[in-house]
Amino acid sequence: MKVTIYSKNNCMQCKMTKRFLTEHNVAFEERNISQNPEYVTYLKAQGFQSLPVVEATGHKAFFGFRPDQLQQIAG
């Protein structure tokens, strides 16, 4: 499964999401909009206006720190 997290600097919910996945041994790719602003256009096109945004193969993308959704990804 491929997991991608869109985050930004100094985002507490982003940090909590990354920590949750790390503690559950889920590998993920981080895409930081502070370092790569071009991701903002993609996220807005998907209808997101808040971070973090989590995309995982076979799961509906979501935003925010959502332990219930993260647990489904972690299995």
PDB file of C-alpha atoms in Angstrom:
ATOM      1  CA  MET A   1       0.000   0.000   0.000  1.00  0.00           C
ATOM      2  CA  LYS A   2       1.246   3.466  -0.849  1.00  0.00           C
ATOM      3  CA  VAL A   3       0.619   6.168   1.773  1.00  0.00           C
ATOM      4  CA  THR A   4       1.220   9.861   1.099  1.00  0.00           C
ATOM      5  CA  ILE A   5       0.912  12.647   3.654  1.00  0.00           C
ATOM      6  CA  TYR A   6       0.667  16.274   2.590  1.00  0.00           C
ATOM      7  CA  SER A   7       1.921  18.443   5.435  1.00  0.00           C
ATOM      8  CA  LYS A   8       3.415  21.820   6.260  1.00  0.00           C
ATOM      9  CA  ASN A   9       5.940  23.133   8.750  1.00  0.00           C
ATOM     10  CA  ASN A  10       4.802  23.738  12.360  1.00  0.00           C
ATOM     11  CA  CYS A  11       1.569  21.760  11.916  1.00  0.00           C
ATOM     12  CA  MET A  12       0.685  19.860  15.098  1.00  0.00           C
ATOM     13  CA  GLN A  13      -1.928  17.621  13.433  1.00  0.00           C
ATOM     14  CA  CYS A  14       0.635  16.782  10.730  1.00  0.00           C
ATOM     15  CA  LYS A  15       3.173  15.774  13.385  1.00  0.00           C
ATOM     16  CA  MET A  16       0.608  13.653  15.231  1.00  0.00           C
ATOM     17  CA  THR A  17      -0.422  11.898  12.003  1.00  0.00           C
ATOM     18  CA  LYS A  18       3.186  11.109  11.061  1.00  0.00           C
ATOM     19  CA  ARG A  19       3.906   9.888  14.609  1.00  0.00           C
ATOM     20  CA  PHE A  20       0.857   7.593  14.556  1.00  0.00           C
ATOM     21  CA  LEU A  21       1.904   5.989  11.265  1.00  0.00           C
ATOM     22  CA  THR A  22       5.526   5.643  12.372  1.00  0.00           C
ATOM     23  CA  GLU A  23       4.499   3.992  15.660  1.00  0.00           C
ATOM     24  CA  HIS A  24       2.322   1.545  13.694  1.00  0.00           C
ATOM     25  CA  ASN A  25       5.166   0.752  11.251  1.00  0.00           C
ATOM     26  CA  VAL A  26       3.373   2.226   8.237  1.00  0.00           C
ATOM     27  CA  ALA A  27       5.794   3.561   5.618  1.00  0.00           C
ATOM     28  CA  PHE A  28       4.726   6.853   4.051  1.00  0.00           C
ATOM     29  CA  GLU A  29       5.934   9.545   1.697  1.00  0.00           C
ATOM     30  CA  GLU A  30       5.729  13.091   3.033  1.00  0.00           C
ATOM     31  CA  ARG A  31       5.000  15.976   0.697  1.00  0.00           C
ATOM     32  CA  ASN A  32       5.587  19.283   2.457  1.00  0.00           C
ATOM     33  CA  ILE A  33       3.744  22.275   0.975  1.00  0.00           C
ATOM     34  CA  SER A  34       6.062  24.688   2.798  1.00  0.00           C
ATOM     35  CA  GLN A  35       8.971  23.325   0.746  1.00  0.00           C
ATOM     36  CA  ASN A  36       6.957  22.501  -2.409  1.00  0.00           C
ATOM     37  CA  PRO A  37       4.097  25.015  -2.825  1.00  0.00           C
ATOM     38  CA  GLU A  38       3.040  23.381  -6.108  1.00  0.00           C
ATOM     39  CA  TYR A  39       1.266  20.700  -4.020  1.00  0.00           C
ATOM     40  CA  VAL A  40      -1.252  23.349  -2.886  1.00  0.00           C
ATOM     41  CA  THR A  41      -2.783  23.480  -6.375  1.00  0.00           C
ATOM     42  CA  TYR A  42      -3.192  19.692  -6.402  1.00  0.00           C
ATOM     43  CA  LEU A  43      -4.810  19.633  -2.947  1.00  0.00           C
ATOM     44  CA  LYS A  44      -7.221  22.458  -3.794  1.00  0.00           C
ATOM     45  CA  ALA A  45      -8.190  20.629  -6.988  1.00  0.00           C
ATOM     46  CA  GLN A  46      -9.046  17.599  -4.816  1.00  0.00           C
ATOM     47  CA  GLY A  47     -11.235  19.833  -2.609  1.00  0.00           C
ATOM     48  CA  PHE A  48      -8.934  20.019   0.420  1.00  0.00           C
ATOM     49  CA  GLN A  49      -8.246  23.245   2.308  1.00  0.00           C
ATOM     50  CA  SER A  50      -6.756  21.866   5.543  1.00  0.00           C
ATOM     51  CA  LEU A  51      -3.747  19.750   6.414  1.00  0.00           C
ATOM     52  CA  PRO A  52      -2.608  17.101   6.828  1.00  0.00           C
ATOM     53  CA  VAL A  53      -4.129  15.282   3.876  1.00  0.00           C
ATOM     54  CA  VAL A  54      -3.598  11.523   3.865  1.00  0.00           C
ATOM     55  CA  GLU A  55      -3.890   9.437   0.709  1.00  0.00           C
ATOM     56  CA  ALA A  56      -3.589   5.654   0.918  1.00  0.00           C
ATOM     57  CA  THR A  57      -4.130   3.027  -1.768  1.00  0.00           C
ATOM     58  CA  GLY A  58      -7.599   1.541  -1.383  1.00  0.00           C
ATOM     59  CA  HIS A  59      -8.794   4.198   1.084  1.00  0.00           C
ATOM     60  CA  LYS A  60     -10.658   7.476   0.653  1.00  0.00           C
ATOM     61  CA  ALA A  61      -8.355  10.478   1.131  1.00  0.00           C
ATOM     62  CA  PHE A  62      -9.006  12.517   4.278  1.00  0.00           C
ATOM     63  CA  PHE A  63      -7.659  15.518   6.157  1.00  0.00           C
ATOM     64  CA  GLY A  64      -6.791  16.221   9.779  1.00  0.00           C
ATOM     65  CA  PHE A  65      -5.553  13.926  12.543  1.00  0.00           C
ATOM     66  CA  ARG A  66      -8.032  11.048  12.341  1.00  0.00           C
ATOM     67  CA  PRO A  67      -6.932   8.085  14.479  1.00  0.00           C
ATOM     68  CA  ASP A  68      -9.991   6.096  13.346  1.00  0.00           C
ATOM     69  CA  GLN A  69      -9.017   6.453   9.677  1.00  0.00           C
ATOM     70  CA  LEU A  70      -5.314   5.944  10.393  1.00  0.00           C
ATOM     71  CA  GLN A  71      -6.070   2.715  12.249  1.00  0.00           C
ATOM     72  CA  GLN A  72      -7.790   1.351   9.132  1.00  0.00           C
ATOM     73  CA  ILE A  73      -4.647   2.108   7.110  1.00  0.00           C
ATOM     74  CA  ALA A  74      -2.396   0.581   9.792  1.00  0.00           C
ATOM     75  CA  GLY A  75      -4.539  -2.557   9.846  1.00  0.00           C
TER      76      GLY A  75
END
